[in-house]
Short mmCIF file of C-alpha atoms in Angstrom, two decimals:
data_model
loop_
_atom_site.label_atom_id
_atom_site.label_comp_id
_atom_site.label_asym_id
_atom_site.label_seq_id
_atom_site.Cartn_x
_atom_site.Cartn_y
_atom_site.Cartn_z
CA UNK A 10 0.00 0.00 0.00
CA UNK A 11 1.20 3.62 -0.41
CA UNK A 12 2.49 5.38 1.95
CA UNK A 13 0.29 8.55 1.51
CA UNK A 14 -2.70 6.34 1.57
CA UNK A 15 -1.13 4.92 5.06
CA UNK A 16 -0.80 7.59 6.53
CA UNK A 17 -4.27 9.41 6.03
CA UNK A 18 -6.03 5.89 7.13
CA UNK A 19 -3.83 6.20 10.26
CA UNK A 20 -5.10 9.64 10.93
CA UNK A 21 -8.82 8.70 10.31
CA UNK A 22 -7.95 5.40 12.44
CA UNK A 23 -7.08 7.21 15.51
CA UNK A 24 -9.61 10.20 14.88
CA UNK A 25 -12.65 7.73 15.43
CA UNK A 26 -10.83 5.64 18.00
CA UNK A 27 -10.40 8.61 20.15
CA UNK A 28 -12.83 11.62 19.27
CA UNK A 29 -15.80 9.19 18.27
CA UNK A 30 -15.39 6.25 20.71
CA UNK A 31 -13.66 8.39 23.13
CA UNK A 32 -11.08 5.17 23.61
CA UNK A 33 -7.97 6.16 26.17
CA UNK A 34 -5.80 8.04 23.69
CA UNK A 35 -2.53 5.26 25.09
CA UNK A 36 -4.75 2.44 23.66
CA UNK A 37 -5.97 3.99 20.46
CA UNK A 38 -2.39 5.08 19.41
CA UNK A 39 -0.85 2.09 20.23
CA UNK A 40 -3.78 0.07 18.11
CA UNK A 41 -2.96 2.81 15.10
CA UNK A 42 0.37 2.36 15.60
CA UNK A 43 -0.15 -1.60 15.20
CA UNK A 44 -2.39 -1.10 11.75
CA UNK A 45 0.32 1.27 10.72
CA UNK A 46 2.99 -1.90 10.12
CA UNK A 47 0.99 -4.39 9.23
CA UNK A 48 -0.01 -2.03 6.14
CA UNK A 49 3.20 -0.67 5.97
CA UNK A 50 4.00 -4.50 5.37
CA UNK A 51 6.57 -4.26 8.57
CA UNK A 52 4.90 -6.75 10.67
CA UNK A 53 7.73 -8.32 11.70
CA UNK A 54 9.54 -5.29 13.19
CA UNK A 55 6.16 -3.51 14.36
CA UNK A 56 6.58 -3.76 18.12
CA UNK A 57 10.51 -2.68 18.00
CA UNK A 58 9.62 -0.04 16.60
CA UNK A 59 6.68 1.47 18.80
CA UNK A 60 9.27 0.68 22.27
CA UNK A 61 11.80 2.18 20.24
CA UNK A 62 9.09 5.53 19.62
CA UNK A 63 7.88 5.53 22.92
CA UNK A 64 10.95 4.99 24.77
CA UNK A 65 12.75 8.07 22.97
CA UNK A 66 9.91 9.80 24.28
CA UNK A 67 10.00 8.54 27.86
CA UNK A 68 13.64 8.81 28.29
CA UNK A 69 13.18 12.85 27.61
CA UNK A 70 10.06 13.96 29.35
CA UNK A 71 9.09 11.46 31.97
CA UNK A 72 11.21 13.61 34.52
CA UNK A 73 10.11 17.10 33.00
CA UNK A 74 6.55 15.96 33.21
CA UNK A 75 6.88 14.04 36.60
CA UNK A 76 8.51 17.02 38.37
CA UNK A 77 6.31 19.69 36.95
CA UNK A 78 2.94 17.71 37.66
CA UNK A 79 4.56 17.85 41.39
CA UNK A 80 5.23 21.27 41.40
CA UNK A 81 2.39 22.43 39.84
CA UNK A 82 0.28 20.72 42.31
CA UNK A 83 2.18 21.47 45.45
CA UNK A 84 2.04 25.31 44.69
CA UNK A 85 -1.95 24.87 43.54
CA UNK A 86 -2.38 23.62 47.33
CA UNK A 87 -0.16 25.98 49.11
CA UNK A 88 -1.55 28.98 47.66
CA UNK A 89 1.35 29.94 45.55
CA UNK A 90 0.55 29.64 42.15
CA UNK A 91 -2.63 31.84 43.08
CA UNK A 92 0.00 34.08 44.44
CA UNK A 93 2.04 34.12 41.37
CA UNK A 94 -1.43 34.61 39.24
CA UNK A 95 -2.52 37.64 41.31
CA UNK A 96 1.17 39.47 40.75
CA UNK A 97 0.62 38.63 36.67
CA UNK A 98 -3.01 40.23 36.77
CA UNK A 99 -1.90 42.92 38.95
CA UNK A 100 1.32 43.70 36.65
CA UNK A 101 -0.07 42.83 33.17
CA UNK A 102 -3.94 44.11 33.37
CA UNK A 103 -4.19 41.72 30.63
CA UNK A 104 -3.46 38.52 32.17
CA UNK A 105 -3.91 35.94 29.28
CA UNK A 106 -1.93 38.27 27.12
CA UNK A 107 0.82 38.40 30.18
CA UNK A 108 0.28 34.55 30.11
CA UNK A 109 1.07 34.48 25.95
CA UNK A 110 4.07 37.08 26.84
CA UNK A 111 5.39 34.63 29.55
CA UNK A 112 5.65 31.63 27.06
CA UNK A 113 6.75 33.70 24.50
CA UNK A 114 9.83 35.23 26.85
CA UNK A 115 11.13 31.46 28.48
CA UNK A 116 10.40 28.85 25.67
CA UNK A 117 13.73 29.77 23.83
CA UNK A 118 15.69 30.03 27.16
CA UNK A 119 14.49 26.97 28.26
CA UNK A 120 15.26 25.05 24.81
CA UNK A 121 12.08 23.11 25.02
CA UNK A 122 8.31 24.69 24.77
CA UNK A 123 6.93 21.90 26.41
CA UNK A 124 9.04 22.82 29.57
CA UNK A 125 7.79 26.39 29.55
CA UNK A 126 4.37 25.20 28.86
CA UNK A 127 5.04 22.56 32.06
CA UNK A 128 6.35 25.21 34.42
CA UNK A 129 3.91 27.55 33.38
CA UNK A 130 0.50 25.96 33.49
CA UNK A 131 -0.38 25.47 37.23
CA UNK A 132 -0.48 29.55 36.73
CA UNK A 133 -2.69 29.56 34.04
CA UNK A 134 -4.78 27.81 36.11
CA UNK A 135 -5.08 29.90 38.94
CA UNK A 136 -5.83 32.53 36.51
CA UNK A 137 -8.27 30.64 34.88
CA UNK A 138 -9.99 29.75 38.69
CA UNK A 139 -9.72 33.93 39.36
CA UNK A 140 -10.81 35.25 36.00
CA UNK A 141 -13.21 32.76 35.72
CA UNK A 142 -12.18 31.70 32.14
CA UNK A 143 -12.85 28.40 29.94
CA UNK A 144 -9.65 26.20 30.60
CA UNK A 145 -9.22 25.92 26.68
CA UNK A 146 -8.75 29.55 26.58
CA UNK A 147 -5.96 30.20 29.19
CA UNK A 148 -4.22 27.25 28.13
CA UNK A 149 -4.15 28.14 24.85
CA UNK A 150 -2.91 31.71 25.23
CA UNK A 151 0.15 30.23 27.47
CA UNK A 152 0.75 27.32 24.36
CA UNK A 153 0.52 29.75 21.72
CA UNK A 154 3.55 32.06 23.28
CA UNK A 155 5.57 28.99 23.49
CA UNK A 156 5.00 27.79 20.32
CA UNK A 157 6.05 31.02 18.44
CA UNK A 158 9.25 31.62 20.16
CA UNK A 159 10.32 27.95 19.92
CA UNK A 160 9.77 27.85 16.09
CA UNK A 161 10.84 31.07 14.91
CA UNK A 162 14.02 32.37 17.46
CA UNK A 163 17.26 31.34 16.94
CA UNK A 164 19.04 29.78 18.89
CA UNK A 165 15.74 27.12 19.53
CA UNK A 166 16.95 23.97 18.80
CA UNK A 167 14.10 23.95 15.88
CA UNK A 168 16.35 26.27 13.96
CA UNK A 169 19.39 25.76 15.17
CA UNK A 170 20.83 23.36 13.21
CA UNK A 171 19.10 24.71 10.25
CA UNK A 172 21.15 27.92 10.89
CA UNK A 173 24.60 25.94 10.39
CA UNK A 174 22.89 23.81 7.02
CA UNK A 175 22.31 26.82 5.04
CA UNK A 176 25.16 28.54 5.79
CA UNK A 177 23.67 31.80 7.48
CA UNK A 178 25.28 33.66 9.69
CA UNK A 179 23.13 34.07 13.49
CA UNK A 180 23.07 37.19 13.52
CA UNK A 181 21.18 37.83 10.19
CA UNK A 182 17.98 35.91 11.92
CA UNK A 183 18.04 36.77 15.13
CA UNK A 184 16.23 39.93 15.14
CA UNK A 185 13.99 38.75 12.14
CA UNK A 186 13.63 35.94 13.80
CA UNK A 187 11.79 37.80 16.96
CA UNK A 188 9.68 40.34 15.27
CA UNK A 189 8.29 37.03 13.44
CA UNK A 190 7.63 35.46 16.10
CA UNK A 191 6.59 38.13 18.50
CA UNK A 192 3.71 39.21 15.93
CA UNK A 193 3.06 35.24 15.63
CA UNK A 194 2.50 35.10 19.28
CA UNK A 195 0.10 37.78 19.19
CA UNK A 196 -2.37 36.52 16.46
CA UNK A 197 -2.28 33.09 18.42
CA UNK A 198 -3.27 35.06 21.33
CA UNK A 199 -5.86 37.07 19.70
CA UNK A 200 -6.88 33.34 17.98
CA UNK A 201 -7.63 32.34 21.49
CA UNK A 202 -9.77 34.69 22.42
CA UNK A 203 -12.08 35.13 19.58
CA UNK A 204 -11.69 30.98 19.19
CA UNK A 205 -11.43 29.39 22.04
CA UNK A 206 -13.74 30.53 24.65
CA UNK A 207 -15.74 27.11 24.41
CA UNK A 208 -16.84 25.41 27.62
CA UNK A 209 -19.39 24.41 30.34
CA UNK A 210 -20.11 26.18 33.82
CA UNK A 211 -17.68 23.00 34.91
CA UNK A 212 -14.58 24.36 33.41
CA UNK A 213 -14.74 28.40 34.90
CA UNK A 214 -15.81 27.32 38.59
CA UNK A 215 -13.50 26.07 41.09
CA UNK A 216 -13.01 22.10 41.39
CA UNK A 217 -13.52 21.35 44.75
CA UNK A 218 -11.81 17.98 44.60
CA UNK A 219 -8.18 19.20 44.22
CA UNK A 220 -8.84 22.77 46.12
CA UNK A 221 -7.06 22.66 49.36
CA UNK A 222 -9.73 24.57 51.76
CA UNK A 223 -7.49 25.25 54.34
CA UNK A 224 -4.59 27.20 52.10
CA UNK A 225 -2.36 29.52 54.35
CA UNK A 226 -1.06 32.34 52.00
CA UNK A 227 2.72 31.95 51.34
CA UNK A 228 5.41 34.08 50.83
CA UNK A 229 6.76 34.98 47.68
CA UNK A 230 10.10 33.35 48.46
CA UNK A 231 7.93 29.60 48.60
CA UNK A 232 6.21 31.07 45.66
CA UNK A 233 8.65 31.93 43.33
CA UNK A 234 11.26 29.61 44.00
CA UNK A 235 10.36 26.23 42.66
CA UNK A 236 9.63 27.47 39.39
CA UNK A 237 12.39 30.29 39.45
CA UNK A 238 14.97 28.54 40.72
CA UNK A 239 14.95 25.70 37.84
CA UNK A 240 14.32 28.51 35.29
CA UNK A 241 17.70 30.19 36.46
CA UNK A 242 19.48 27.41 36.70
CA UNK A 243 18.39 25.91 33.18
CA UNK A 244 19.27 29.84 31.74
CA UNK A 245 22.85 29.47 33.31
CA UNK A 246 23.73 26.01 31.75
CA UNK A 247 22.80 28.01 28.61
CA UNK A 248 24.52 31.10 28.47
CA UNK A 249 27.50 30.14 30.90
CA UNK A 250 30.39 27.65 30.27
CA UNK A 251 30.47 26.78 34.45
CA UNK A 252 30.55 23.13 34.63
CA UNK A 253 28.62 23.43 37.56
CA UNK A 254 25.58 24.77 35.66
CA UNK A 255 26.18 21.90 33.03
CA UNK A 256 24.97 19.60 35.83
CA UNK A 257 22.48 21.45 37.75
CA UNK A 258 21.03 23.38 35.01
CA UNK A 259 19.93 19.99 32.76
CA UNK A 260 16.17 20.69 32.69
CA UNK A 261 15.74 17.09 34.28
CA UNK A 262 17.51 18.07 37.51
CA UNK A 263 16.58 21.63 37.42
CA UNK A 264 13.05 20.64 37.65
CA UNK A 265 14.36 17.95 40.17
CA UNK A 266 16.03 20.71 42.39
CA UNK A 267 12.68 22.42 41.55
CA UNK A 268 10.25 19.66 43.34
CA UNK A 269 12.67 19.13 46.33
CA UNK A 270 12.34 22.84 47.28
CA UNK A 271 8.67 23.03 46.89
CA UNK A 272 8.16 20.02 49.01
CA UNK A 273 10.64 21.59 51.50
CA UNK A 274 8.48 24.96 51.30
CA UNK A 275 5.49 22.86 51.59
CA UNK A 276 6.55 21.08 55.15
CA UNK A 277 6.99 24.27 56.89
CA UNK A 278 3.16 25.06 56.73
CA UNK A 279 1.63 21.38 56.18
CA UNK A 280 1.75 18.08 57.79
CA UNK A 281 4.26 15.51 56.06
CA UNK A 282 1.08 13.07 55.33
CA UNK A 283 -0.59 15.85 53.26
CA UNK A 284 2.07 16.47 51.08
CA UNK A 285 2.55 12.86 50.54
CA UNK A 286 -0.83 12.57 48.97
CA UNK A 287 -0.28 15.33 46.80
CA UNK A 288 3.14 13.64 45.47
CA UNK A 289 1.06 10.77 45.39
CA UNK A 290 -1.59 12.71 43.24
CA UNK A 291 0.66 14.57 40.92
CA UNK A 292 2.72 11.11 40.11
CA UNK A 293 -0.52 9.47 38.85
CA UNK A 294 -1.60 12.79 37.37
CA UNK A 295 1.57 12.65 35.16
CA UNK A 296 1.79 9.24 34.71
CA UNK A 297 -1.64 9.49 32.72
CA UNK A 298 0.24 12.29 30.22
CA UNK A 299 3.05 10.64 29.74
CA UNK A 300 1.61 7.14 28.32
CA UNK A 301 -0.11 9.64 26.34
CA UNK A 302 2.77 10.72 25.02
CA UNK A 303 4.29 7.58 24.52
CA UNK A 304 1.18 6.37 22.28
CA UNK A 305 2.10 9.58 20.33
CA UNK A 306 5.80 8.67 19.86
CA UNK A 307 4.56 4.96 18.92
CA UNK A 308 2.57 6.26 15.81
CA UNK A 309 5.41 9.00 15.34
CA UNK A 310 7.60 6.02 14.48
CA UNK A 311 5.18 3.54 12.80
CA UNK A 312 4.44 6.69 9.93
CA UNK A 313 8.27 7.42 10.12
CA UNK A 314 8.92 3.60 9.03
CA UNK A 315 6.72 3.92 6.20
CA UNK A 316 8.65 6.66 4.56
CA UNK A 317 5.53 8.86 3.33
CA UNK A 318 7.34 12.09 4.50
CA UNK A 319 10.49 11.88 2.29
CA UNK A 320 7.70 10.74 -0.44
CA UNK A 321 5.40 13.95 -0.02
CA UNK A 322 8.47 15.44 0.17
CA UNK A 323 9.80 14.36 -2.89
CA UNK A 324 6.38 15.20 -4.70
CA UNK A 325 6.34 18.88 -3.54
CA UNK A 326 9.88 19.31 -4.33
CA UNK A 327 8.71 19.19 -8.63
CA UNK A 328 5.76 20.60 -8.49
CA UNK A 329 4.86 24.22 -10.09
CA UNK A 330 4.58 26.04 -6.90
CA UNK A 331 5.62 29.48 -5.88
CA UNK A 332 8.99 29.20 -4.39
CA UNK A 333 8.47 30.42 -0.71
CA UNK A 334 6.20 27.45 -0.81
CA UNK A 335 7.98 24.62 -1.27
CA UNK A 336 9.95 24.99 1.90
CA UNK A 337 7.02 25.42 3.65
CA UNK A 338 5.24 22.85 2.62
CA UNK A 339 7.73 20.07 2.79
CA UNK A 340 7.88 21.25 6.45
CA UNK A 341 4.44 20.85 6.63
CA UNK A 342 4.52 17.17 5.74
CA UNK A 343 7.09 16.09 7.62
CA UNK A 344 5.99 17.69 10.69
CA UNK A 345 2.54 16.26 10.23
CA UNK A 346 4.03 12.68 9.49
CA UNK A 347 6.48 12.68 12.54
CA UNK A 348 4.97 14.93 14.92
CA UNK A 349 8.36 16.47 16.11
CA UNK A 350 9.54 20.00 14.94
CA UNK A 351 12.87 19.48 15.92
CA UNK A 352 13.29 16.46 13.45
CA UNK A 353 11.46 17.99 11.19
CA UNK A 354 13.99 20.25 10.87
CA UNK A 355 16.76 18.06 10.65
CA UNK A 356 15.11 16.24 8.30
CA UNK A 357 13.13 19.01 5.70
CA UNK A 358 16.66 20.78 5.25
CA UNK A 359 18.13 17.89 3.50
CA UNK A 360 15.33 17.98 0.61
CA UNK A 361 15.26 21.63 0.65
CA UNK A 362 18.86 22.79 0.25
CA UNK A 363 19.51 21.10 -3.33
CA UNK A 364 16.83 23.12 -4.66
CA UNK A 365 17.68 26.28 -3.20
CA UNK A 366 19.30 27.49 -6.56
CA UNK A 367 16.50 26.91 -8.65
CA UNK A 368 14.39 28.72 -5.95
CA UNK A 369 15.86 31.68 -5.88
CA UNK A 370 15.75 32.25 -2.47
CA UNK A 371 17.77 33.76 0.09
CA UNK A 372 18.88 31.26 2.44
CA UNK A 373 17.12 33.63 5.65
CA UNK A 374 13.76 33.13 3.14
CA UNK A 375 14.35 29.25 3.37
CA UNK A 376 14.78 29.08 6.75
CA UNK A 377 11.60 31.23 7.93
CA UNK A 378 9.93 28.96 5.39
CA UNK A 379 10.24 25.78 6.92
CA UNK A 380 10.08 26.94 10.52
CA UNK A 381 6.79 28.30 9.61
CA UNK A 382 5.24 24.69 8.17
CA UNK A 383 6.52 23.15 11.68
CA UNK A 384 3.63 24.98 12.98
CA UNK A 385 1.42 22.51 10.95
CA UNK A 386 -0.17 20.39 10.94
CA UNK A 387 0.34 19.25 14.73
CA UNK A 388 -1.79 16.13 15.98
CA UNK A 389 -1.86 12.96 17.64
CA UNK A 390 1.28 11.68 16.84
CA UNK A 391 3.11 14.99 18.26
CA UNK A 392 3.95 14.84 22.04
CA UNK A 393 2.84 18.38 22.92
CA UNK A 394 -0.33 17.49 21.56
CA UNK A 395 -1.18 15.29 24.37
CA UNK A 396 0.86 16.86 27.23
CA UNK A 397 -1.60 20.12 26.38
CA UNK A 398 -4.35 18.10 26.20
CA UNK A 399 -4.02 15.98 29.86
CA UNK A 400 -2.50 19.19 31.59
CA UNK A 401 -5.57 21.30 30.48
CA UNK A 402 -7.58 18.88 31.22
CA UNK A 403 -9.38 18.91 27.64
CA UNK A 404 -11.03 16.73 25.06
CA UNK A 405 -9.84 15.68 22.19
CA UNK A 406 -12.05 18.27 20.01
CA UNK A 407 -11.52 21.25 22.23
CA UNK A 408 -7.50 20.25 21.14
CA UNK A 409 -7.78 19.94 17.44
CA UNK A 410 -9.90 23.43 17.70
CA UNK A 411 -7.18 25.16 19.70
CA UNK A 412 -4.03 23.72 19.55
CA UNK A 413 -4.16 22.34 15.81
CA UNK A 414 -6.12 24.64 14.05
CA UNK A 415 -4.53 27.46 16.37
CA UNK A 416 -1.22 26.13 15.03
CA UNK A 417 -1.89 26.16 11.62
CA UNK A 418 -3.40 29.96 11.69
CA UNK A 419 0.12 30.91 13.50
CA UNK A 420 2.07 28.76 10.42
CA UNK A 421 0.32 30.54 7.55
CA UNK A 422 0.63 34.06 9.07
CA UNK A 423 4.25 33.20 9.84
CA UNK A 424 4.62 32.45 6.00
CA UNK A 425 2.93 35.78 5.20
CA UNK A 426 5.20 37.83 7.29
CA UNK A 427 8.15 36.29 5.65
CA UNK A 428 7.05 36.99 2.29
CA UNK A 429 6.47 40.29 3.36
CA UNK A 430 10.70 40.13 5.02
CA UNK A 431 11.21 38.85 1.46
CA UNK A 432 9.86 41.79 -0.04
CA UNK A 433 10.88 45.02 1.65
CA UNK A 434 14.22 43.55 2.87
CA UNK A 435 15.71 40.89 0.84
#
């Protein structure tokens, strides 16, 4: 069978088994996954290769997601991530658009949006619980900052090694590079709030079942630190050669150092047994998005195998398009077969590049090109998809409205404003 028609029967597969049956996302990806191979006609090597996907994807987030889940509920039942929400409405009058901002500002710093989104999220919640918002919506204003920084700015490891392919020199996309994405950020924000204000009286009210009612207001010391501290430490190991900071500031122990302080912030005003059930809590909490995510790296793999994104590559690459284009849109199918942006920018530069002479593009052009079409077409076989999803607390439609759709609004107006770059400055 061909690999195109593989990979939109995979997509329809695990559409109905999750959206129309509402089957645990784990089992429907891993079923997908399955069908995948056995039409791909790699029966044989099927299950290798869905451990192999999902353990790539355990081995790098099931810390980051572990330790997060545990701060993030620690500092929901100690009062400090209300704490940290007040100071954002207080300082930005606009607090989803201080939420977008916030994303936007640490996703590149951190080298990973998911980690900003991580850190980040038990404070959208809080302002979601004081603003009385729909979940989808303040989620989706802190995702949307994330995801335009991480795309666009050098030096994200999205463009990073694209930087060094095409030969251009940092400097000539840095700046572009922000004013890109900073606009970017902004129409995903403004997406959110004209699009994604769906919900029942159950997602703007309170949830009683994980609201501590006997929350002793903290100081901004207990606060701050377990989210500051990592962030600091994660920012050294970047722009500092200590070797120190090499150890401590690996987002996996940062976040580490992270939980250990707000459990140690935690014991001064609570007994030991209540903050044991909330580690307790927040483990199964995060154990739930990271099979999740696994699933997602399964089918990543499985579509990989089949090769259909070097063959939609391949097919773009000769057709009569306009040339800004055909970056873009070999981006696009890659990212939508694999679900990573980071490989899909490893991988779309080496189709791209041979046919930058005929293109006629500036090598800045190319580059903006393709990080725009990472944006799309994001679904269930990307890991963020599901981490947003099971952090949010959302359903599967409320995701493809927000976070795909969102996406690919952010993508094409990211292509715009680099044909307009192209334009006026190239």
């Amino acid at each position: 069978m061909q690999p195109i028609i593989i990979f939109f029967l995979s997509l329809g597969i695990i559409l109905f088994l999750t959206a129309k049956l509402r089957l645990h996302p784990f089992i429907g990806l891993i079923l997908t996954s399955v069908i995948t191979g056995i039409l791909a006609g790699e029966a044989s090597t099927i299950i290798e290769t869905i451990t192999s996907g999902m353990g790539k994807v355990f081995s790098h987030f099931a810390i980051i997601i572990a330790s997060g889940s545990i701060i993030g509920l620690i500092l929901h039942r100690t009062g400090g991530a209300k704490l940290i929400a007040s100071d954002i409405i207080i300082i930005s009058k606009k607090p989803l658009l201080g939420l977008n901002i916030l994303g936007f500002i640490f996703a590149v710093p951190l080298m990973c949006c998911i980690l900003a989104y991580v850190i980040f999220i038990p404070v959208a919640r809080e302002i979601r619980i004081r603003e009385g918002l729909p979940k989808v919506l303040t989620a989706s204003a802190l995702v949307f900052g994330t995801l335009a920084s991480y795309n666009l700015v050098y030096p994200s490891p999205v463009v990073y090694s694209a930087v060094y392919e095409l030969g251009i020199d940092s400097s000539d996309i840095l700046i572009p590079g922000i004013i890109i994405a900073f606009i970017v950020s902004v129409i995903g924000y403004f997406y959110a709030v004209r699009f994604c204000k769906t919900g029942g009286i159950s997602d703007i009210t309170i949830d009683t079942d994980t609201e501590n009612g006997n929350i002793k207001t903290p100081g901004r010391i207990a606060a701050y630190s377990p989210i500051a501290i990592p962030v600091a430490l994660i920012l050294a190991d970047v722009f500092t050669n200590i070797p120190l900071f090499g150890i401590l500031g690996e987002p996996d122990m940062a976040l580490l150092i992270g939980v250990v302080m707000a459990i140690v912030f935690a014991y001064r005003q609570y007994t030991f047994d209540s903050v044991r059930q909330w580690i307790e809590k927040a483990i199964k909490r995060s154990g739930v998005v990271i099979l999740d995510m696994c699933g997602g790296g399964a089918l990543g793999a499985t579509l990989a195998m089949t090769g259909v994104g070097q063959e939609i590559g391949d097919y773009l690459a000769v057709l009569p398009l306009p040339a800004i284009l055909v970056p873009f849109l070999i981006a696009v199918a890659i990212q939508s077969v694999q679900g990573s942006r980071v490989v899909t920018m490893l991988v779309a530069p080496s189709i791209v590049i041979p046919l930058v002479p005929v293109l006629g593009l500036p090598p800045e052009i190319v580059l903006f090109s393709m990080a725009s079409g990472t944006f799309l077409i994001s679904h269930f076989n990307d890991p963020f998809f599901w981490i947003y999803k099971d952090l949010a607390g959302l359903e599967t439609s409320e995701v493809l409205r927000s976070y795909t759709l969102g996406g690919a609004v952010m993508g094409i107006s990211s292509l715009i404003f680099t044909e307009i770059a192209y334009l006026f400055f190239y």
